[in-house]
Protein backbone atom coordinates (compact mmCIF):
# COMPACT_ATOMS: atom_id res chain seq x y z
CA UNK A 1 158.67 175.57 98.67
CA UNK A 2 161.35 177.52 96.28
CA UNK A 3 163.74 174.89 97.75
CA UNK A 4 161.91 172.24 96.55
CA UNK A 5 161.19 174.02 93.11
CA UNK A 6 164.92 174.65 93.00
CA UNK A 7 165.86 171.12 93.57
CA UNK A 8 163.81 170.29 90.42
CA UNK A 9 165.07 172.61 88.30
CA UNK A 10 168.76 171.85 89.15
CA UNK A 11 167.95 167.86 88.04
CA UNK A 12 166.40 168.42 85.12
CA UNK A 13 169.56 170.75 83.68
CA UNK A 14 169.28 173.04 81.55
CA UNK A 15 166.04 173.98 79.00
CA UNK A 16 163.41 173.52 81.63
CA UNK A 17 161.05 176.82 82.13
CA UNK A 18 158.87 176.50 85.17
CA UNK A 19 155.72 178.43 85.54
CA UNK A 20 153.16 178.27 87.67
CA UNK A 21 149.42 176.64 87.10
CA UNK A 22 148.70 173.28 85.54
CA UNK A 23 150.17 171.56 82.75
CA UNK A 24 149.45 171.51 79.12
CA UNK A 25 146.56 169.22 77.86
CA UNK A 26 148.47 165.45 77.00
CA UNK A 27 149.36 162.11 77.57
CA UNK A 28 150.41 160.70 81.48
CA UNK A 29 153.63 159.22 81.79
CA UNK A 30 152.41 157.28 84.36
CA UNK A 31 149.60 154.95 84.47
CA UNK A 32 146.51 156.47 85.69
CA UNK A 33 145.77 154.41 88.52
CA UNK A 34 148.81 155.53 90.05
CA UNK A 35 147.99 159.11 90.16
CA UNK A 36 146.92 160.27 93.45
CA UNK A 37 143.30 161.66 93.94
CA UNK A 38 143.84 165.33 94.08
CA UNK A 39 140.97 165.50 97.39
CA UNK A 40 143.59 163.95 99.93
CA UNK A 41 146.15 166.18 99.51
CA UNK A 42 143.49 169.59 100.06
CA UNK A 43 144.22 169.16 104.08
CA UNK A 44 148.01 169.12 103.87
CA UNK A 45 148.33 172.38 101.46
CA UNK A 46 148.34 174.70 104.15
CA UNK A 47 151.25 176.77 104.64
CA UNK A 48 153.78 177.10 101.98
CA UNK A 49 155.67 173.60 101.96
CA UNK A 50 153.35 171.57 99.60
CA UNK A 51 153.93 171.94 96.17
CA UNK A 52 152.58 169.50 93.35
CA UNK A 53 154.54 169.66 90.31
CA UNK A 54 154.57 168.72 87.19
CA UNK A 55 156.85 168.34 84.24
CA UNK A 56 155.81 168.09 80.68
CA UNK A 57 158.06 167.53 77.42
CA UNK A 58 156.11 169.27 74.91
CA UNK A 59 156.46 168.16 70.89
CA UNK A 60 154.31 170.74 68.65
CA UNK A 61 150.65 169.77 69.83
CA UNK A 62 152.02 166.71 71.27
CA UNK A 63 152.66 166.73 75.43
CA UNK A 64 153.98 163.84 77.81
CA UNK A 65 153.60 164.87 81.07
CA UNK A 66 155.05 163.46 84.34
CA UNK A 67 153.43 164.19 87.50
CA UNK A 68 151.88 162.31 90.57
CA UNK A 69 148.55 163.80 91.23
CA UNK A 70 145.48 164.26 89.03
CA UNK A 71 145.10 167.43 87.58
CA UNK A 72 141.78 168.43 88.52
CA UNK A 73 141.07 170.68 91.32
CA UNK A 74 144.36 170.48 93.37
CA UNK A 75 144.35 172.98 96.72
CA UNK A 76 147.76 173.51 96.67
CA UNK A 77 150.11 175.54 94.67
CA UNK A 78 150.59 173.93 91.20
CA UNK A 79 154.17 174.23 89.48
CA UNK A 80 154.85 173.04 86.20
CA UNK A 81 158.22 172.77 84.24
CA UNK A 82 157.82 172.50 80.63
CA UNK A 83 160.38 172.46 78.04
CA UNK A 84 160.06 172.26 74.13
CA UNK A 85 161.01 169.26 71.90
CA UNK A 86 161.26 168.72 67.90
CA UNK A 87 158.41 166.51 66.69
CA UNK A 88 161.82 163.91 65.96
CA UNK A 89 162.97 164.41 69.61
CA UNK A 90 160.09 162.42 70.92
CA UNK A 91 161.97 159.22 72.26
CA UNK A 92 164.14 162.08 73.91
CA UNK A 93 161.61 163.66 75.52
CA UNK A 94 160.08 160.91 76.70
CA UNK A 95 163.16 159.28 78.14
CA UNK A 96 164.34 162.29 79.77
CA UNK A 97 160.52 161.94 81.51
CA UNK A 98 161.14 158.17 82.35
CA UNK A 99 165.10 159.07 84.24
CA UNK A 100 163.08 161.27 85.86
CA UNK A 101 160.75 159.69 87.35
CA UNK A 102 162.73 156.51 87.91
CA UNK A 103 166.08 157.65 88.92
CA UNK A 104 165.02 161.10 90.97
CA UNK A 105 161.19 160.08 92.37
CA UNK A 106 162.32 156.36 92.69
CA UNK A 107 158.89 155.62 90.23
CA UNK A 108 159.06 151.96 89.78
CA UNK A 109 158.86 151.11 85.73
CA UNK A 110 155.79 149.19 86.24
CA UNK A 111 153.80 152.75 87.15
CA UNK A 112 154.80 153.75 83.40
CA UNK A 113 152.14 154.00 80.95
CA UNK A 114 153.50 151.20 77.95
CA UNK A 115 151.46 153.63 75.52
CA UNK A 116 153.55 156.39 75.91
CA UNK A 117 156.48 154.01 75.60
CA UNK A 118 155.96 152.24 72.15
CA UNK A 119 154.61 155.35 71.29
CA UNK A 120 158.00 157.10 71.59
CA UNK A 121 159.88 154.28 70.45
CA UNK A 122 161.34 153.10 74.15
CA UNK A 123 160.31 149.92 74.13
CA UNK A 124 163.81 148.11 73.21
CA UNK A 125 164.99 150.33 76.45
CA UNK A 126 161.90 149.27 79.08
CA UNK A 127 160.75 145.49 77.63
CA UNK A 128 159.46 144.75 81.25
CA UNK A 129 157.05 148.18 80.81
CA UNK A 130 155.86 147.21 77.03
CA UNK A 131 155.31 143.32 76.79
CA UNK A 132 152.22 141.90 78.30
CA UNK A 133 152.46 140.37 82.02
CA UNK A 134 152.18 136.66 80.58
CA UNK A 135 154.90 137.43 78.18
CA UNK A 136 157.37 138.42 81.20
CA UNK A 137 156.15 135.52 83.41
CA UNK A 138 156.93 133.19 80.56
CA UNK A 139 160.41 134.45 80.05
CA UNK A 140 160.95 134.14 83.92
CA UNK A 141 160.03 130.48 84.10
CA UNK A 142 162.22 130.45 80.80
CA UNK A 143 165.41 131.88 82.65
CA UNK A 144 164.62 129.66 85.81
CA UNK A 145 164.82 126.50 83.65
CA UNK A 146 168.10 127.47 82.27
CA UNK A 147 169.05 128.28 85.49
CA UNK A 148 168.02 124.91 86.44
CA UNK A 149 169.59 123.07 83.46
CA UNK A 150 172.60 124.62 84.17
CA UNK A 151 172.57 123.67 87.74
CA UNK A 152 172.05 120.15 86.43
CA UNK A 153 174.75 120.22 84.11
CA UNK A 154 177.29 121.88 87.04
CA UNK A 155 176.20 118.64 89.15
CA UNK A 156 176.64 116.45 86.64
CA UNK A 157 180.47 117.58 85.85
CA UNK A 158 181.06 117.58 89.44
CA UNK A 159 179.91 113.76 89.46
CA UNK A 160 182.30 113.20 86.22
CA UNK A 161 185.03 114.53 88.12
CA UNK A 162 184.58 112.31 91.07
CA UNK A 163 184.10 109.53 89.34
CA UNK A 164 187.14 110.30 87.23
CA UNK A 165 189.19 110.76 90.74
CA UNK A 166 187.59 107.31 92.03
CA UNK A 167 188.99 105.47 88.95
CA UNK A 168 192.04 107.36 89.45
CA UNK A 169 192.23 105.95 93.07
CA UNK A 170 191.27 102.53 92.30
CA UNK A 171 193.92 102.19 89.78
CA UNK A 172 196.43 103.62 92.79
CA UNK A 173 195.08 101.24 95.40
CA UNK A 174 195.78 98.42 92.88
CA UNK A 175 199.42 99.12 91.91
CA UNK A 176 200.75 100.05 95.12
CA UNK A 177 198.07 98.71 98.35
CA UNK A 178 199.81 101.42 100.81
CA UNK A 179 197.56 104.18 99.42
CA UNK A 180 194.42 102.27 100.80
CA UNK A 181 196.11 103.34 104.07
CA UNK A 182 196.21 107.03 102.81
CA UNK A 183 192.89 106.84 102.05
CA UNK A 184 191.70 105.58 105.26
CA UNK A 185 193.95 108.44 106.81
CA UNK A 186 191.85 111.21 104.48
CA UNK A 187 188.51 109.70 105.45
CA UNK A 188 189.06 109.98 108.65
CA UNK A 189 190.09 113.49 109.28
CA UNK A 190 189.42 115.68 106.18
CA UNK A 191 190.73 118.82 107.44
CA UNK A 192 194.05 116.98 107.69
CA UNK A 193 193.99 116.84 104.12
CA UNK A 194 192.89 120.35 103.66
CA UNK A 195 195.70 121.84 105.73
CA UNK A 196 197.92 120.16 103.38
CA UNK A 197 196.60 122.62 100.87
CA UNK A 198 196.07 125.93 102.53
């Protein structure tokens, strides 16, 4: 268990005080249905390798705090780490929360709570989190249309080009008829023509 507790404290530097019980009345970084039930972890507390822990960015009366299991009635040790912000450190404090979570827990961003986001300011940072799900479908179709279009416009250059080098060709054939014979010669084995180039 204190390697575990150690772990934490070494990734989230320095400032962090742990202590242990649960954390201060506030807001859930993560969206509530994501927070595990507290009753299915009371079998696998025994012995001393289950920890829950939390971590909470406190800002005057105002606390954000990161953790994966309810706080109510947990059978295993609790751990909290806590640190103290300025009311102005907010969008800090909560982003410090968020790299948590995301880079150290591997939280996926659609687990955060978008309250505690445009609440802090973070929006312009997680867009994907804060804009409603028809809002981010709509800009996906948008980006595989452009996609598309651009496909499109790829193919149709490509069939510019060919029809440039058929023109090209035609114009050869007609000035001077041994390049007909050439041409035959490239039909006919392509790779021929390709070693040429390699």
């Amino acid at each position: 268990m204190s390697a575990v507790l150690e772990q934490v404290r070494n990734r989230l530097g320095a400032g962090w005080e742990m202590y242990w019980g649960y954390p201060p009345k506030g807001v859930y970084l993560l969206k509530e249905e994501y927070l595990s039930d507290p009753s299915l972890l009371t079998r696998q507390c025994g012995g001393e390798r289950l920890v829950v822990i939390y971590i909470a960015a406190v800002a005057g009366d105002f606390a954000v705090v990161y953790g994966r299991v309810k706080p109510h009635n947990v059978g295993c040790p609790v751990a909290t780490f806590v640190k103290e912000f300025n009311r102005s450190e907010v969008r800090a404090a909560v982003r410090a929360l968020v790299e948590y979570a995301t880079a150290v827990d591997k939280i996926p961003v659609f687990q955060i709570n978008p309250e505690v986001l445009r609440f802090a300011g973070l929006c312009d940072e997680y867009p994907v989190v804060c804009e409603e799900p028809e809002v981010v479908v709509k800009r996906l179709e948008n980006r595989e249309l452009e996609k598309s279009e651009r496909s499109r416009a790829a193919v149709s250059r490509s069939e510019w080009v060919l029809g440039e080098v058929l023109r090209v060709l035609s114009d050869l054939v007609e000035r001077d008829p041994f390049y007909v014979e050439v041409l035959k010669k490239v039909v006919e084995n392509p790779e021929k023509l390709k070693e040429c180039y390699d």
